mmCIF file of C-alpha atoms and ligand atoms in Angstrom:
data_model
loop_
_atom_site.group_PDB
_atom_site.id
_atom_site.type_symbol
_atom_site.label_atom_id
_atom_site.label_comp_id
_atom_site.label_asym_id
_atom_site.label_seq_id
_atom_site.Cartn_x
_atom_site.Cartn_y
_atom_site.Cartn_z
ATOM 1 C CA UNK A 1 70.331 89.567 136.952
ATOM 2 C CA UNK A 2 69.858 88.016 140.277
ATOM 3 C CA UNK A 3 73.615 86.581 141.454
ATOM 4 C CA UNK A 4 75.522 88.885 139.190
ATOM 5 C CA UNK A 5 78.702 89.738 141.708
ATOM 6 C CA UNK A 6 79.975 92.412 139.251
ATOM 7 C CA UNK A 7 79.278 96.278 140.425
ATOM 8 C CA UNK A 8 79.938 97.996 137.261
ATOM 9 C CA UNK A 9 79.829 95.883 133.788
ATOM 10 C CA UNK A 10 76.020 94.188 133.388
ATOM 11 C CA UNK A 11 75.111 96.095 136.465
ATOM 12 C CA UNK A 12 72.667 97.929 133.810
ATOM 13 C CA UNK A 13 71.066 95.354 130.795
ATOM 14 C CA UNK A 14 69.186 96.548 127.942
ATOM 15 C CA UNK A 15 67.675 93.848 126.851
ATOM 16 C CA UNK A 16 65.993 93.372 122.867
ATOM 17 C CA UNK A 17 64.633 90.390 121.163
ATOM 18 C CA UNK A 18 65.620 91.489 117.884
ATOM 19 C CA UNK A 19 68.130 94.222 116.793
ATOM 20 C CA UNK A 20 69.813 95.531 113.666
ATOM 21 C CA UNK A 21 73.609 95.542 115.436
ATOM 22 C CA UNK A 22 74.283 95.295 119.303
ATOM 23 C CA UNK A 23 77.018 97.639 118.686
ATOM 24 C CA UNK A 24 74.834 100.410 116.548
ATOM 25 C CA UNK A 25 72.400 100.528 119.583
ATOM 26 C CA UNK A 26 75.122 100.339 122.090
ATOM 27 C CA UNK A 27 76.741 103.520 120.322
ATOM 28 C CA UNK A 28 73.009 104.854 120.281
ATOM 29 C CA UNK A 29 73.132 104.825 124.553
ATOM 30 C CA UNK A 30 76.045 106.063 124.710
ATOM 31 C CA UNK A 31 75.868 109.179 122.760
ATOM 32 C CA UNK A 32 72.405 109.902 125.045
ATOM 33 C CA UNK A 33 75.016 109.604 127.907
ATOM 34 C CA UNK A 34 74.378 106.217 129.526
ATOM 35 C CA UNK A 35 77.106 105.373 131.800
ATOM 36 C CA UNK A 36 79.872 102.791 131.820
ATOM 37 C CA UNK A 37 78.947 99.439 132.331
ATOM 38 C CA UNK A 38 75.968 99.069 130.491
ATOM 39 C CA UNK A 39 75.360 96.264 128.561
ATOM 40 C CA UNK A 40 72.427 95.599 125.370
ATOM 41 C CA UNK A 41 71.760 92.147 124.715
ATOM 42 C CA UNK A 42 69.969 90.930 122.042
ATOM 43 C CA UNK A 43 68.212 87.355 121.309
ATOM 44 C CA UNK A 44 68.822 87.904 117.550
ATOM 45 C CA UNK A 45 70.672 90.496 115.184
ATOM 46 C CA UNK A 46 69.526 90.830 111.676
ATOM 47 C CA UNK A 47 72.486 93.059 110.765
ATOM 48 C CA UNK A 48 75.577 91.553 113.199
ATOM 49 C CA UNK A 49 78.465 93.091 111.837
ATOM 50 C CA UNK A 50 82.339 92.015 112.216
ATOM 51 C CA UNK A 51 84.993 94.001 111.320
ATOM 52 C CA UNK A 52 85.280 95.455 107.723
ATOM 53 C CA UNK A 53 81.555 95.514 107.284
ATOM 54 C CA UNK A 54 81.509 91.712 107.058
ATOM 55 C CA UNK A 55 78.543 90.087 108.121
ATOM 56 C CA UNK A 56 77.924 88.175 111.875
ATOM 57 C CA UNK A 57 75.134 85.478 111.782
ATOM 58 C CA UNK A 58 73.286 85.943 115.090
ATOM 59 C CA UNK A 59 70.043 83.167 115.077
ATOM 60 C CA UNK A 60 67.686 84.283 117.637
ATOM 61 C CA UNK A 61 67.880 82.412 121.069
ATOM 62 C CA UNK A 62 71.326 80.417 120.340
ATOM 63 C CA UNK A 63 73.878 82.911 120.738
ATOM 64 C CA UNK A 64 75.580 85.660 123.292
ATOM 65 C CA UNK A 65 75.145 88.820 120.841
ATOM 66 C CA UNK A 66 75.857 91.443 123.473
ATOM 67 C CA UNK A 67 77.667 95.337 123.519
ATOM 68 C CA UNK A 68 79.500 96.913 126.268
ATOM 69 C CA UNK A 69 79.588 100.527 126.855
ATOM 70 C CA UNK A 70 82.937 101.457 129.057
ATOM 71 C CA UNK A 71 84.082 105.128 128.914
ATOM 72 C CA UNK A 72 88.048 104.661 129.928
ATOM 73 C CA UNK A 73 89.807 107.989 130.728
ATOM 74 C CA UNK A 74 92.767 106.819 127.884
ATOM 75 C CA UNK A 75 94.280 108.305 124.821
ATOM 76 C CA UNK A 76 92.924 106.639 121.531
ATOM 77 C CA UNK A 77 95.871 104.611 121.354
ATOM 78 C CA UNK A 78 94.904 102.722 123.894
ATOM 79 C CA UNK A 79 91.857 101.803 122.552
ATOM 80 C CA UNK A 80 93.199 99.010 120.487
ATOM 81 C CA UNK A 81 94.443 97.347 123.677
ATOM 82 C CA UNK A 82 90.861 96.879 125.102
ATOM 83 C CA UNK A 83 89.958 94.307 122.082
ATOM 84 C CA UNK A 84 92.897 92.234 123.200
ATOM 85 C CA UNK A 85 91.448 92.674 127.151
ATOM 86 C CA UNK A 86 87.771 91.385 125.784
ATOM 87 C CA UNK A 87 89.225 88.523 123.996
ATOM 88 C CA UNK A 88 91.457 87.522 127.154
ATOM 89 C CA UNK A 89 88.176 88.078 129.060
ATOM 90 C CA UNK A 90 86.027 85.905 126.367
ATOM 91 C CA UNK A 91 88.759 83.027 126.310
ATOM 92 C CA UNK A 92 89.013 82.919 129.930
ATOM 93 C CA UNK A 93 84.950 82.307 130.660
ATOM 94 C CA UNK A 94 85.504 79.646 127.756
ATOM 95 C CA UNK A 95 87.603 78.096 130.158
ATOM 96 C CA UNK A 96 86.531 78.387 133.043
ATOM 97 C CA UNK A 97 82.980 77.473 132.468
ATOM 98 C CA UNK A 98 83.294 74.928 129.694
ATOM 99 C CA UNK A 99 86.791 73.680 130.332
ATOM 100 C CA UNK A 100 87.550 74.398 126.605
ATOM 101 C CA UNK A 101 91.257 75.403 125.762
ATOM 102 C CA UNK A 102 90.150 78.477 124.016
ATOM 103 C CA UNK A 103 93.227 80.740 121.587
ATOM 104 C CA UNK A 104 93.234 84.076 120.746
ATOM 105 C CA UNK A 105 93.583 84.688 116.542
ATOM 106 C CA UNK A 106 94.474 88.247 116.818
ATOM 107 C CA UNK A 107 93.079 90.939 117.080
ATOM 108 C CA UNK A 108 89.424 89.786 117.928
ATOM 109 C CA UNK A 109 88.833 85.832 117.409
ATOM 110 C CA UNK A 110 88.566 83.142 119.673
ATOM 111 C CA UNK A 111 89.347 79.918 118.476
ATOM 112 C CA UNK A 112 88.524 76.395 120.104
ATOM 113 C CA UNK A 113 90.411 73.388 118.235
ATOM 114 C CA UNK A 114 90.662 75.715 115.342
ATOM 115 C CA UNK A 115 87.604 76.968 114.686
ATOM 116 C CA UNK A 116 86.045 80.635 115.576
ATOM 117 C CA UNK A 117 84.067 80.197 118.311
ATOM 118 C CA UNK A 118 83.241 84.035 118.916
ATOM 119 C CA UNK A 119 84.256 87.430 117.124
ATOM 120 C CA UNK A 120 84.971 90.801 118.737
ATOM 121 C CA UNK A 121 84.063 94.220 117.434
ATOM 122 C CA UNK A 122 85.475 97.481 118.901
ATOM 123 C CA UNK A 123 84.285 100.854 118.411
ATOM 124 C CA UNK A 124 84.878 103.859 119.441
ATOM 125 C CA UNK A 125 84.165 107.533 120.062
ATOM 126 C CA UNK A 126 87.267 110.418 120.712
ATOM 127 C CA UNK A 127 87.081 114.108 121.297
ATOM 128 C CA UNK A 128 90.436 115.399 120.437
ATOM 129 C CA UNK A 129 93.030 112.205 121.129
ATOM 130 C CA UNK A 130 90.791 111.195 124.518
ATOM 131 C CA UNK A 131 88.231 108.382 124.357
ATOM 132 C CA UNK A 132 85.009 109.677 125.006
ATOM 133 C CA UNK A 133 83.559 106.058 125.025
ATOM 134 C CA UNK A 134 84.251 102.829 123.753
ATOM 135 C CA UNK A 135 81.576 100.174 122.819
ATOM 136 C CA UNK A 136 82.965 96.397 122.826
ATOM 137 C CA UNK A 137 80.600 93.996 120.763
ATOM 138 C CA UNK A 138 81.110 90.085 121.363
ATOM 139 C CA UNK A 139 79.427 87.639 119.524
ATOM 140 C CA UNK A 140 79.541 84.358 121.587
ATOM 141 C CA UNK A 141 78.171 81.476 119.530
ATOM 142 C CA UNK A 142 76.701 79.571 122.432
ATOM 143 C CA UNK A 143 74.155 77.183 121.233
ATOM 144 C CA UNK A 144 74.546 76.990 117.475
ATOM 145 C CA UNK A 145 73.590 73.965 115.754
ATOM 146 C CA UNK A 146 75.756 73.092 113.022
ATOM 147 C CA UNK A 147 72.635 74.001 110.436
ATOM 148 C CA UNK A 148 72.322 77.142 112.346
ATOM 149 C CA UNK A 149 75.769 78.287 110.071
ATOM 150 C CA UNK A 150 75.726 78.933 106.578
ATOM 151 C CA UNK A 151 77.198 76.871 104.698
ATOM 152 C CA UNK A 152 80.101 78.639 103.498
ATOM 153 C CA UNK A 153 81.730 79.033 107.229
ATOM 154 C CA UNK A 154 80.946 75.496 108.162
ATOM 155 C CA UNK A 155 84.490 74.633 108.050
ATOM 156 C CA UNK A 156 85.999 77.643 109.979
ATOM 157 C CA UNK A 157 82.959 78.452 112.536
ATOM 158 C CA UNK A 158 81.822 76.295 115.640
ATOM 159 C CA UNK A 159 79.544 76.507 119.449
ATOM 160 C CA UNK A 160 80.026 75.732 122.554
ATOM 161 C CA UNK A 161 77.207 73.174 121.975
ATOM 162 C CA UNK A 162 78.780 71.838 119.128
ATOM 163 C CA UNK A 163 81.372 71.187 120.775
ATOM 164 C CA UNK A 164 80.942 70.153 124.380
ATOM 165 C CA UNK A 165 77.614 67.966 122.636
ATOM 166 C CA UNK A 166 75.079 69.669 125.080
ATOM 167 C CA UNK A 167 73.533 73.028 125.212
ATOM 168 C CA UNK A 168 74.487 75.652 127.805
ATOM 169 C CA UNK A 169 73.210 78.015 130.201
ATOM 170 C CA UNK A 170 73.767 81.262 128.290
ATOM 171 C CA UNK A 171 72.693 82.553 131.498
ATOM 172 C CA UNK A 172 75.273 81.428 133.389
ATOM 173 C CA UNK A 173 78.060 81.848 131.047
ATOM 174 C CA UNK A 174 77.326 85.759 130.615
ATOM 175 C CA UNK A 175 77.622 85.847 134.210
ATOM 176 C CA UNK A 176 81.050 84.122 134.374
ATOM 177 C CA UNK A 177 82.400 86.736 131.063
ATOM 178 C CA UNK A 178 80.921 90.128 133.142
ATOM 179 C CA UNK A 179 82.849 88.703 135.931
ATOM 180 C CA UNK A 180 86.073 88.104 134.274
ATOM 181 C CA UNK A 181 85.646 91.463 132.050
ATOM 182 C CA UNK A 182 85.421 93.579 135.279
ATOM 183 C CA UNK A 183 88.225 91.623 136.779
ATOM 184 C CA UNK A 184 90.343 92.281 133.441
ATOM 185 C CA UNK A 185 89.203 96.288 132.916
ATOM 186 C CA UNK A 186 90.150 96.714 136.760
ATOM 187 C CA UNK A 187 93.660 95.704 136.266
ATOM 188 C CA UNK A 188 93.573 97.851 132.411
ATOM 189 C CA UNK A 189 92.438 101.307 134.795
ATOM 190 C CA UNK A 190 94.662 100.461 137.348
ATOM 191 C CA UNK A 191 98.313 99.158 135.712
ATOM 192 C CA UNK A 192 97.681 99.755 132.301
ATOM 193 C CA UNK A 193 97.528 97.127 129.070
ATOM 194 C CA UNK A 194 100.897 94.991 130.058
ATOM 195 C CA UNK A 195 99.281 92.435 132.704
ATOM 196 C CA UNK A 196 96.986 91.980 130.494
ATOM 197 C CA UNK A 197 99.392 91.759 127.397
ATOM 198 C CA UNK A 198 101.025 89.093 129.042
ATOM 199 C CA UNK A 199 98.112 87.062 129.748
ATOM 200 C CA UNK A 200 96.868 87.369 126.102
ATOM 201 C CA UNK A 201 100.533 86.512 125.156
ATOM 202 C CA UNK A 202 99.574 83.069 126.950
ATOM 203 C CA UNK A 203 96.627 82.623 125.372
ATOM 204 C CA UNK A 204 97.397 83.470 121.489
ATOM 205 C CA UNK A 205 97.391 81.178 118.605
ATOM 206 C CA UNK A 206 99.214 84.116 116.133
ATOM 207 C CA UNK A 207 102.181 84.982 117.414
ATOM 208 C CA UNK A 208 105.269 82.786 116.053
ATOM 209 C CA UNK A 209 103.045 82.051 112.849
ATOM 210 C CA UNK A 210 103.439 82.862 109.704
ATOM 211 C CA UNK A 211 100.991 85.363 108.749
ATOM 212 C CA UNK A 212 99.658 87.226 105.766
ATOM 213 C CA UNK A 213 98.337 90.832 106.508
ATOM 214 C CA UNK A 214 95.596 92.984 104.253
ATOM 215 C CA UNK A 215 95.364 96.343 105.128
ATOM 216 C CA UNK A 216 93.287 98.756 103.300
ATOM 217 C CA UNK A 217 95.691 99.579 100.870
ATOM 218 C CA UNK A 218 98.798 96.673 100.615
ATOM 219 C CA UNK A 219 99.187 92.900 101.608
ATOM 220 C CA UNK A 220 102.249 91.976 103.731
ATOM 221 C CA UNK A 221 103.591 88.555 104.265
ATOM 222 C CA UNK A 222 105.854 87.884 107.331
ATOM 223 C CA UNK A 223 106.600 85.801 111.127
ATOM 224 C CA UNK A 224 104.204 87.323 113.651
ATOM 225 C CA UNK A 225 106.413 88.142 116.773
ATOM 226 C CA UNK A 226 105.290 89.981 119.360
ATOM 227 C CA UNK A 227 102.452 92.284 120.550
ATOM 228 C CA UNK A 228 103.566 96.261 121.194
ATOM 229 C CA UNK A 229 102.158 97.912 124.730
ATOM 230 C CA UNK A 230 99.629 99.059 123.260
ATOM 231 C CA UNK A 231 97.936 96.161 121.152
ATOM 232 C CA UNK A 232 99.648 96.237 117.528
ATOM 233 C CA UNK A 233 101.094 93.190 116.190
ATOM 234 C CA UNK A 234 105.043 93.345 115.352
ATOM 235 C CA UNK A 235 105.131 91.306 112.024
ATOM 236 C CA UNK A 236 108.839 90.919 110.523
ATOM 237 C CA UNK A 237 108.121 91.348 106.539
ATOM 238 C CA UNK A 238 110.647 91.124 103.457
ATOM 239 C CA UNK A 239 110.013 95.178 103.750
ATOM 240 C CA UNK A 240 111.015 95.504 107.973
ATOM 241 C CA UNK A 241 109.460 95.062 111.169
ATOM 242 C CA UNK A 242 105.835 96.549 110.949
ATOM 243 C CA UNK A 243 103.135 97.008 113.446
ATOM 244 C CA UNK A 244 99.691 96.571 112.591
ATOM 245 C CA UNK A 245 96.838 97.669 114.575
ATOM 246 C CA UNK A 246 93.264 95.544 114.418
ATOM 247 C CA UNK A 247 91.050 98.103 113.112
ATOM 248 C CA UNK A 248 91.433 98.142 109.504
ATOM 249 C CA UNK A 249 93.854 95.061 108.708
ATOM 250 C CA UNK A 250 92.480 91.322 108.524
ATOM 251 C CA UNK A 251 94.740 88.427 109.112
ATOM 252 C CA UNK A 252 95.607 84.670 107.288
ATOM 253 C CA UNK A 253 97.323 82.143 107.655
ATOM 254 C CA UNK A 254 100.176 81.887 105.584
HETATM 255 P P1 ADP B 1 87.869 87.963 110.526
HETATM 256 O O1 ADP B 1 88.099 86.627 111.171
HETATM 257 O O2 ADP B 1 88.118 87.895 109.064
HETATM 258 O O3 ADP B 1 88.561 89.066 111.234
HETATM 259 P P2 ADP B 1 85.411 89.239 111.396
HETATM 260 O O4 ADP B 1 85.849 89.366 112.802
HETATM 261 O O5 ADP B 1 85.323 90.471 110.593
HETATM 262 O O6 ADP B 1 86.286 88.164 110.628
HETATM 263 O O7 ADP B 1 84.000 88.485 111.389
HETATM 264 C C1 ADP B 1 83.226 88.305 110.210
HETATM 265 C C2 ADP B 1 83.455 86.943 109.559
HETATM 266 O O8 ADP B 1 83.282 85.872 110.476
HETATM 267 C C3 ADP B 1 82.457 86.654 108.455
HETATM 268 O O9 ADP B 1 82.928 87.116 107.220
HETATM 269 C C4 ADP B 1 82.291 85.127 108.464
HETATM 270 O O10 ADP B 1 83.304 84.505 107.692
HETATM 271 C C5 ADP B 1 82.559 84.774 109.902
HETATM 272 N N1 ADP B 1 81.312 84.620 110.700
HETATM 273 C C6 ADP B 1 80.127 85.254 110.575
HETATM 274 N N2 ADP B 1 79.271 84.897 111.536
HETATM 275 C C7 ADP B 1 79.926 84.004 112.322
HETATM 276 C C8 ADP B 1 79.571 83.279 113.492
HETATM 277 N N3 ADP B 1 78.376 83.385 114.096
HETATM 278 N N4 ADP B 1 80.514 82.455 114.002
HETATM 279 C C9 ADP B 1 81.737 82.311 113.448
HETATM 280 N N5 ADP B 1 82.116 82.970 112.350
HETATM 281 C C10 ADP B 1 81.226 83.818 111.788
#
């Protein structure tokens, strides 16, 4: 904790060596009340989840498996737009402490040289349309060792380690993501989602791509083309321009 210059997000860390989900504990906290800014860690997570109920390997000691609790005063429909914020946030600590060009895969991957480097999983809480809170799960894979994957997402899943070739202070680099995170949900409470829609804009590896989209129910093929004000992606398909919205959709490449 000691040199941590941020006053509300990791001011309070819960701190676990083992945990089913982050997120599930996070969520936990927060319904008991615990206020904005609080952040569980754990060393290892035997039930990581992404989105979709798919499975996030967490090996104990080699990863950042962390949840934020925020409580925003926003309508749901701006809770979509605080994934995007996180992943700006993630991508810019990549940079700025590892000097790794790090993309955005929307809604809540960060890529480096093509490969998912760290996941994002949003959840929420609303009474009525307002937020009550939201909890923002990021799995950071710091220190994997290639054998530390399973085999089947060898090809699509990296570290930091693997590729910088040394290990990192996880330390250090949680410090650097509070920082930026605070800086980022600063600018959200005070102008709203488009500074930071044009920063993610910057940083995105989607847009202009062909994409093919699964929602629950139908697959749509089309050109990604822009991100709406408040975090959907505007995909022109054979049927019209659509907007999509992170939660229950899952994206490919074309
Ligand atoms: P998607 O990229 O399909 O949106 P999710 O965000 O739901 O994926 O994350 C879950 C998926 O990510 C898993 O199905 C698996 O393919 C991959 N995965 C699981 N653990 C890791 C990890 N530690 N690092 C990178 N990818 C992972």
């Amino acid at each position: 904790r000691a040199g941590l210059s941020t006053s509300c997000i990791g001011r309070n860390i819960v701190h676990y060596h083992e945990v089913g989900s982050t997120n599930t504990v996070a969520k936990q906290l927060a319904e008991r009340g615990e206020r904005e800014g609080t952040v569980v860690i754990a060393e290892k997570q035997t039930e990581g989840r992404g989105r979709l109920g798919r499975r996030w390997e967490s090996p104990y000691g080699k990863g950042i498996w962390l949840s934020i609790i925020l409580r925003p005063r926003v309508a749901t429909d701006a809770a979509p737009s605080i994934t995007l914020l996180a992943a700006v946030a993630v991508a810019k600590a990549i940079k700025n402490f590892c000097g790794l060009e790090a993309l955005i895969k929307w809604p809540n991957d960060i890529l480096v040289r093509g490969k998912k480097v760290c996941g994002i999983l949003t959840e929420m809480k609303a009474d009525m349309d307002v937020v009550e809170y939201v909890v923002v799960g990021i799995g950071l894979n710091a220190n994997l060792e290639v054998q530390d994957f399973p085999e089947e997402i060898r090809d699509k899943a990296t570290s930091l380690r693997i590729l910088l070739n040394k290990k990192i202070s996880r330390v250090n680099l949680v410090r650097k993501l509070f920082g930026e995170f605070e800086s980022l949900y600063n600018l959200f409470r005070e102008h709203g989602f488009s500074p930071i829609r044009s920063m993610w804009k910057e940083m995105n590896t989607t847009l202009g791509q062909q994409v093919q989209v699964n929602t629950l129910t139908s697959v749509y093929s089309g050109l990604a083309v822009d991100i709406t004000e408040d975090g959907g992606l505007v995909v022109e398909t054979k049927e019209g321009t659509k907007v999509f919205y992170g939660g229950e959709v899952s994206l490919r490449k074309h």
